[in-house]
């Protein structure tokens, strides 16, 4: 058995790193690739890894048919933290290239986990930016945008407090959405500015944006069905909680004499430059919620605005909403892969933030409103919202696939050329490390003959 690294320390680091990657937004294929690369460059070539929503498993069978070594790590609640993903990718790359040893890597993981959580001020600021941005995107006036911002912040603050007392997320979202709609109803009654539909939509979609994870779609399309189903079911449950709370509040305020015209959604035709700026504001807000660093906010704003601009241009050319949305998401998928190494941003986290302005908030809201008013069009609206969400995910994943295969082919050609010419500086671990920032679209534990080593 190889003894260059103590197996306990190696497996401990690998499992902890894999768990942190998974629960902070990385797709299952990328997590598995990172885990296997770590173990294989450290001398354990026959290691296997298994990733599910609740746990990850790492197993090594010695060549002498000795008892296999198997370790299991439980994975906590999932979310999206761009900062954690960025630091983790750097730590894993340093281990793969032997710039640091396993004990130093474990120390860095300890430091990362000991970092203070994101402040409530930043979370509130991010939520407020998203609430205002979504209301502006949907054509709301300044008053409507401000009320929507207040309601969005209420949902976020109440949900966070209920999570701390360990109330199941479904109930927390329902209660928070109910309070937000009730607050919106009071404000609309005091300031009769109309467009309650825009207010409710913007407030609710701030919570839905984080649920529209590209990682879930990538897991689904690449065969990681357990984690995909777990992520999608979680998103569905949280969405249902918001719907139930919002509709219940609409009926509740009606009983006390405050009638919301929930089908009134504003002019629906805001100026293109306004919606483009609104998309940039939404991306900035979600970046703040995802713990992105301030220096990256201009980049996320640019990506969000660019996605919206592409969508508007394609729509103006007569292309359907589904196709326009999918193409815009595909463009973001390509850019997220290409810019990963130069900007030191994780591809999955950056893409989740950048596509947030494309979330089909108004269509989904119309489905909610139709349910509340017992309209027969509810099913059509909800199906359309699902179709748009799928178009976003599939477009984004296709863009990542195109970019990752192009980069991988270029790196393979470079590697083979260097190896054929006896390049003395050729380093397999450097080659494998470069692949860690590129999304993987295969099961990494399956041997694909003829390719350059990926670790």
Coordinates of N, CA and C in Angstrom, one line a residue, residues 185-342:
X185 N -50.0 44.1 1.6 CA -51.4 44.5 1.5 C -51.7 45.8 2.3
X186 N -51.1 45.8 3.5 CA -51.2 47.0 4.3 C -50.6 48.3 3.7
X187 N -49.4 48.1 3.1 CA -48.7 49.2 2.4 C -49.5 49.7 1.2
X188 N -50.0 48.7 0.4 CA -50.8 49.0 -0.7 C -52.1 49.8 -0.4
X189 N -52.7 49.3 0.8 CA -53.9 50.0 1.3 C -53.6 51.5 1.7
X190 N -52.4 51.7 2.3 CA -52.1 53.0 2.8 C -51.6 53.9 1.6
X191 N -50.8 53.2 0.7 CA -50.3 54.0 -0.5 C -50.9 53.3 -1.7
X192 N -52.1 53.7 -2.2 CA -52.7 53.0 -3.3 C -52.0 53.2 -4.6
X193 N -50.9 52.4 -4.8 CA -50.1 52.6 -6.0 C -50.3 51.5 -7.0
X194 N -51.1 50.5 -6.7 CA -51.5 49.5 -7.6 C -50.4 48.4 -7.8
X195 N -50.5 47.6 -8.8 CA -49.6 46.5 -9.1 C -49.2 45.6 -8.0
X196 N -50.2 45.1 -7.2 CA -49.9 44.1 -6.1 C -49.2 42.9 -6.7
X197 N -49.6 42.5 -7.9 CA -48.9 41.3 -8.5 C -47.4 41.4 -8.6
X198 N -47.0 42.6 -9.0 CA -45.5 42.9 -9.2 C -44.9 42.8 -7.8
X199 N -45.5 43.4 -6.8 CA -44.9 43.4 -5.4 C -44.8 41.9 -4.9
X200 N -45.8 41.1 -5.0 CA -45.8 39.8 -4.5 C -44.8 38.9 -5.3
X201 N -44.8 39.1 -6.6 CA -43.9 38.4 -7.5 C -42.4 38.6 -7.1
X202 N -42.1 39.9 -7.1 CA -40.7 40.3 -6.8 C -40.2 39.8 -5.4
X203 N -41.1 39.8 -4.4 CA -40.8 39.4 -3.1 C -40.5 37.9 -3.1
X204 N -41.4 37.1 -3.8 CA -41.3 35.7 -3.7 C -40.1 35.2 -4.6
X205 N -39.9 35.8 -5.7 CA -38.8 35.3 -6.6 C -37.4 35.5 -6.0
X206 N -37.3 36.4 -5.1 CA -35.9 36.5 -4.4 C -35.6 35.2 -3.8
X207 N -36.6 34.5 -3.3 CA -36.3 33.2 -2.7 C -36.2 32.1 -3.7
X208 N -36.8 32.2 -4.9 CA -36.8 31.2 -5.9 C -35.5 31.2 -6.7
X209 N -34.8 32.4 -6.8 CA -33.6 32.5 -7.6 C -32.6 31.5 -7.1
X210 N -32.4 31.4 -5.8 CA -31.4 30.5 -5.3 C -31.8 29.1 -5.5
X211 N -33.1 28.8 -5.7 CA -33.5 27.4 -5.9 C -33.3 26.9 -7.3
X212 N -33.1 27.9 -8.2 CA -32.9 27.5 -9.6 C -31.5 27.1 -9.9
X213 N -31.0 26.1 -9.3 CA -29.6 25.7 -9.3 C -29.2 25.0 -10.6
X214 N -28.2 25.5 -11.3 CA -27.7 24.8 -12.5 C -27.1 23.4 -12.1
X215 N -26.6 23.3 -10.9 CA -26.0 22.1 -10.5 C -27.0 21.0 -10.5
X216 N -28.3 21.3 -10.1 CA -29.3 20.2 -10.1 C -29.6 19.8 -11.5
X217 N -29.7 20.7 -12.4 CA -30.0 20.3 -13.8 C -28.8 19.5 -14.4
X218 N -27.6 20.0 -14.1 CA -26.4 19.2 -14.6 C -26.4 17.8 -14.0
X219 N -26.7 17.7 -12.7 CA -26.8 16.3 -12.1 C -27.8 15.5 -12.8
X220 N -29.0 16.1 -13.1 CA -30.0 15.4 -13.8 C -29.7 14.9 -15.2
X221 N -29.0 15.8 -16.0 CA -28.7 15.5 -17.4 C -27.5 14.6 -17.5
X222 N -26.7 14.5 -16.5 CA -25.5 13.7 -16.6 C -25.6 12.4 -15.8
X223 N -26.8 12.1 -15.3 CA -27.0 10.8 -14.7 C -26.8 10.7 -13.2
X224 N -26.6 11.8 -12.5 CA -26.5 11.8 -11.0 C -27.9 12.0 -10.4
X225 N -28.7 11.0 -10.6 CA -30.2 11.2 -10.3 C -30.5 11.4 -8.8
X226 N -29.8 10.7 -7.9 CA -30.1 10.9 -6.5 C -29.9 12.3 -6.0
X227 N -28.7 12.9 -6.3 CA -28.5 14.3 -5.9 C -29.4 15.2 -6.7
X228 N -29.6 15.0 -8.0 CA -30.5 15.8 -8.8 C -31.9 15.8 -8.2
X229 N -32.4 14.6 -7.9 CA -33.8 14.6 -7.3 C -33.8 15.2 -6.0
X230 N -32.8 15.1 -5.2 CA -32.8 15.7 -3.8 C -32.8 17.2 -3.9
X231 N -32.0 17.8 -4.8 CA -32.0 19.2 -5.0 C -33.3 19.7 -5.6
X232 N -33.8 19.0 -6.6 CA -35.1 19.5 -7.2 C -36.3 19.4 -6.3
X233 N -36.3 18.3 -5.5 CA -37.4 18.1 -4.5 C -37.3 19.2 -3.5
X234 N -36.1 19.5 -3.0 CA -36.0 20.6 -2.0 C -36.5 21.9 -2.6
X235 N -36.1 22.2 -3.8 CA -36.5 23.4 -4.4 C -38.1 23.5 -4.6
X236 N -38.7 22.3 -4.9 CA -40.1 22.3 -5.1 C -40.8 22.5 -3.8
X237 N -40.3 21.8 -2.7 CA -41.0 22.0 -1.4 C -40.9 23.4 -0.9
X238 N -39.7 24.1 -1.1 CA -39.6 25.5 -0.7 C -40.5 26.4 -1.5
X239 N -40.7 26.1 -2.8 CA -41.5 26.9 -3.6 C -43.0 26.7 -3.2
X240 N -43.4 25.5 -2.9 CA -44.8 25.2 -2.4 C -45.0 26.0 -1.1
X241 N -44.0 26.0 -0.3 CA -44.2 26.7 1.0 C -44.5 28.2 0.7
X242 N -43.8 28.8 -0.2 CA -44.0 30.2 -0.5 C -45.4 30.4 -1.1
X243 N -45.8 29.5 -2.0 CA -47.1 29.6 -2.7 C -48.3 29.5 -1.6
X244 N -48.2 28.5 -0.8 CA -49.2 28.3 0.2 C -49.3 29.5 1.1
X245 N -48.2 30.0 1.6 CA -48.2 31.2 2.5 C -48.7 32.4 1.8
X246 N -48.4 32.6 0.5 CA -48.8 33.8 -0.2 C -50.3 33.7 -0.4
X247 N -50.8 32.6 -0.9 CA -52.2 32.5 -1.2 C -53.1 32.5 0.1
X248 N -52.6 31.9 1.1 CA -53.3 32.0 2.4 C -53.4 33.4 2.9
X249 N -52.3 34.2 2.7 CA -52.3 35.6 3.2 C -53.3 36.4 2.4
X250 N -53.4 36.1 1.0 CA -54.3 36.9 0.2 C -55.8 36.7 0.7
X251 N -56.1 35.4 1.0 CA -57.5 35.1 1.5 C -57.6 35.7 2.9
X252 N -56.6 35.7 3.7 CA -56.7 36.2 5.1 C -56.9 37.7 5.1
X253 N -56.2 38.5 4.3 CA -56.4 39.9 4.3 C -57.7 40.3 3.7
X254 N -58.2 39.5 2.8 CA -59.6 39.7 2.3 C -60.6 39.7 3.3
X255 N -60.5 38.8 4.3 CA -61.5 38.6 5.4 C -61.5 39.9 6.3
X256 N -60.4 40.6 6.3 CA -60.4 41.9 7.1 C -60.6 43.1 6.3
X257 N -61.1 42.9 5.1 CA -61.5 44.1 4.3 C -60.5 44.6 3.3
X258 N -59.3 44.0 3.2 CA -58.2 44.4 2.3 C -58.2 43.5 1.1
X259 N -58.7 44.0 0.0 CA -58.8 43.1 -1.2 C -57.7 43.5 -2.1
X260 N -56.8 42.5 -2.4 CA -55.7 42.7 -3.3 C -56.1 42.2 -4.7
X261 N -56.0 43.0 -5.7 CA -56.2 42.6 -7.0 C -54.9 41.9 -7.5
X262 N -54.8 40.7 -7.1 CA -53.6 40.0 -7.4 C -53.3 39.7 -8.9
X263 N -54.3 39.9 -9.7 CA -54.1 39.7 -11.1 C -53.6 40.9 -11.8
X264 N -53.5 42.1 -11.1 CA -53.0 43.3 -11.7 C -51.5 43.3 -11.5
X265 N -50.8 43.3 -12.7 CA -49.3 43.1 -12.7 C -48.6 44.3 -13.3
X266 N -49.2 45.4 -13.5 CA -48.5 46.6 -14.0 C -48.5 46.5 -15.5
X267 N -47.7 47.4 -16.1 CA -47.7 47.6 -17.6 C -47.1 46.4 -18.3
X268 N -46.1 45.7 -17.7 CA -45.5 44.5 -18.3 C -44.6 44.8 -19.4
X269 N -44.4 46.1 -19.8 CA -43.5 46.5 -20.9 C -42.5 47.6 -20.5
X270 N -41.7 47.3 -19.6 CA -40.7 48.3 -19.2 C -39.7 48.5 -20.3
X271 N -39.0 49.7 -20.3 CA -38.0 50.0 -21.3 C -36.9 49.1 -21.2
X272 N -36.3 48.8 -22.4 CA -35.2 47.7 -22.4 C -34.0 48.1 -21.5
X273 N -33.6 49.4 -21.6 CA -32.4 49.7 -20.8 C -32.7 49.6 -19.3
X274 N -34.0 49.8 -18.9 CA -34.3 49.7 -17.5 C -34.3 48.2 -17.0
X275 N -34.8 47.3 -17.9 CA -34.8 45.9 -17.5 C -33.3 45.4 -17.5
X276 N -32.5 45.9 -18.4 CA -31.1 45.5 -18.4 C -30.4 46.0 -17.1
X277 N -30.6 47.2 -16.7 CA -30.1 47.6 -15.4 C -30.6 46.9 -14.2
X278 N -31.9 46.6 -14.3 CA -32.6 45.8 -13.3 C -31.9 44.4 -13.2
X279 N -31.6 43.8 -14.3 CA -31.0 42.5 -14.3 C -29.6 42.5 -13.6
X280 N -28.9 43.6 -13.9 CA -27.6 43.8 -13.3 C -27.7 43.9 -11.8
X281 N -28.8 44.6 -11.3 CA -29.0 44.8 -9.9 C -29.4 43.5 -9.2
X282 N -30.2 42.7 -9.9 CA -30.6 41.3 -9.4 C -29.3 40.5 -9.2
X283 N -28.4 40.5 -10.3 CA -27.2 39.7 -10.2 C -26.3 40.1 -9.0
X284 N -26.2 41.4 -8.8 CA -25.4 41.9 -7.7 C -26.0 41.5 -6.4
X285 N -27.4 41.6 -6.3 CA -28.0 41.1 -5.0 C -27.8 39.7 -4.7
X286 N -27.9 38.8 -5.7 CA -27.7 37.4 -5.5 C -26.3 37.1 -5.2
X287 N -25.4 37.8 -5.8 CA -24.0 37.7 -5.6 C -23.7 38.0 -4.1
X288 N -24.3 39.0 -3.6 CA -24.1 39.3 -2.1 C -24.7 38.2 -1.3
X289 N -25.8 37.7 -1.6 CA -26.4 36.6 -0.9 C -25.6 35.4 -0.9
X290 N -24.9 35.2 -2.0 CA -24.0 34.0 -2.2 C -22.6 34.2 -1.6
X291 N -22.4 35.3 -0.9 CA -21.1 35.5 -0.2 C -20.0 35.8 -1.2
X292 N -20.3 36.4 -2.4 CA -19.3 36.8 -3.3 C -18.5 38.0 -2.8
X293 N -17.3 38.1 -3.2 CA -16.5 39.3 -2.7 C -16.9 40.5 -3.5
X294 N -16.6 41.7 -2.9 CA -17.0 42.9 -3.6 C -16.4 43.1 -4.9
X295 N -15.1 42.7 -5.1 CA -14.4 42.9 -6.3 C -15.0 42.2 -7.5
X296 N -15.9 41.2 -7.2 CA -16.5 40.4 -8.2 C -17.9 40.9 -8.6
X297 N -18.4 41.9 -7.9 CA -19.8 42.4 -8.1 C -19.9 43.0 -9.5
X298 N -18.9 43.8 -10.0 CA -19.1 44.4 -11.3 C -19.1 43.3 -12.4
X299 N -18.4 42.2 -12.2 CA -18.4 41.2 -13.2 C -19.8 40.5 -13.2
X300 N -20.3 40.2 -12.1 CA -21.7 39.6 -12.0 C -22.7 40.5 -12.6
X301 N -22.6 41.8 -12.3 CA -23.5 42.8 -12.9 C -23.5 42.8 -14.4
X302 N -22.3 42.7 -14.9 CA -22.1 42.7 -16.4 C -22.7 41.4 -17.0
X303 N -22.5 40.3 -16.3 CA -23.0 39.0 -16.9 C -24.5 39.0 -16.8
X304 N -25.1 39.5 -15.7 CA -26.6 39.5 -15.6 C -27.2 40.5 -16.6
X305 N -26.6 41.6 -16.8 CA -27.1 42.6 -17.8 C -26.9 42.0 -19.2
X306 N -25.8 41.3 -19.5 CA -25.6 40.8 -20.8 C -26.6 39.7 -21.1
X307 N -26.9 38.8 -20.2 CA -27.9 37.8 -20.4 C -29.3 38.4 -20.7
X308 N -29.6 39.4 -20.0 CA -30.9 40.1 -20.3 C -30.9 40.8 -21.7
X309 N -29.8 41.4 -22.0 CA -29.7 42.1 -23.3 C -29.8 41.1 -24.5
X310 N -29.1 39.9 -24.3 CA -29.2 38.9 -25.3 C -30.7 38.4 -25.5
X311 N -31.3 38.2 -24.3 CA -32.7 37.7 -24.4 C -33.6 38.8 -25.1
X312 N -33.4 40.0 -24.8 CA -34.3 41.1 -25.4 C -34.0 41.1 -26.9
X313 N -32.7 41.0 -27.3 CA -32.4 41.1 -28.7 C -33.0 39.9 -29.5
X314 N -32.9 38.7 -28.9 CA -33.5 37.6 -29.6 C -35.0 37.6 -29.6
X315 N -35.6 38.1 -28.6 CA -37.1 38.3 -28.5 C -37.5 39.3 -29.6
X316 N -36.8 40.4 -29.7 CA -37.1 41.4 -30.7 C -37.0 40.8 -32.1
X317 N -36.2 39.8 -32.3 CA -36.0 39.2 -33.6 C -37.1 38.2 -33.9
X318 N -38.0 38.0 -33.0 CA -39.1 37.1 -33.2 C -38.8 35.7 -32.7
X319 N -37.7 35.4 -32.0 CA -37.5 34.1 -31.5 C -38.3 33.9 -30.2
X320 N -38.8 32.7 -30.0 CA -39.6 32.4 -28.9 C -38.9 32.6 -27.6
X321 N -39.7 32.8 -26.5 CA -39.2 33.1 -25.2 C -38.3 31.9 -24.7
X322 N -38.8 30.7 -25.0 CA -38.0 29.5 -24.5 C -36.6 29.5 -25.2
X323 N -36.6 29.7 -26.5 CA -35.3 29.6 -27.2 C -34.4 30.8 -26.8
X324 N -35.0 32.0 -26.7 CA -34.2 33.1 -26.3 C -33.6 33.0 -25.0
X325 N -34.4 32.5 -24.0 CA -33.9 32.2 -22.7 C -32.8 31.2 -22.7
X326 N -33.0 30.1 -23.4 CA -32.0 29.0 -23.5 C -30.7 29.5 -24.1
X327 N -30.8 30.3 -25.2 CA -29.6 30.8 -25.8 C -28.8 31.7 -24.9
X328 N -29.5 32.6 -24.2 CA -28.9 33.5 -23.2 C -28.2 32.8 -22.1
X329 N -28.9 31.7 -21.6 CA -28.3 30.9 -20.6 C -27.1 30.1 -21.1
X330 N -27.1 29.7 -22.4 CA -26.0 29.0 -23.0 C -24.8 29.9 -23.1
X331 N -25.0 31.1 -23.5 CA -23.9 32.1 -23.5 C -23.3 32.3 -22.2
X332 N -24.1 32.3 -21.1 CA -23.5 32.5 -19.8 C -22.7 31.2 -19.4
X333 N -23.2 30.0 -19.8 CA -22.5 28.8 -19.5 C -21.2 28.8 -20.1
X334 N -21.0 29.2 -21.3 CA -19.7 29.3 -22.0 C -18.8 30.2 -21.3
X335 N -19.3 31.4 -21.0 CA -18.5 32.5 -20.4 C -18.0 32.0 -19.0
X336 N -18.9 31.3 -18.2 CA -18.5 30.9 -16.9 C -17.4 30.0 -16.9
X337 N -17.3 29.1 -17.9 CA -16.2 28.2 -17.9 C -14.9 28.9 -18.4
X338 N -15.0 29.7 -19.4 CA -13.8 30.4 -20.0 C -13.2 31.3 -19.0
X339 N -14.0 32.0 -18.1 CA -13.5 33.0 -17.2 C -13.1 32.4 -15.9
X340 N -13.3 31.1 -15.7 CA -13.1 30.5 -14.3 C -11.7 30.7 -13.8
X341 N -10.7 30.3 -14.6 CA -9.3 30.4 -14.1 C -8.8 31.8 -14.1
X342 N -9.1 32.7 -15.1 CA -8.6 34.1 -15.0 C -9.2 34.9 -13.9

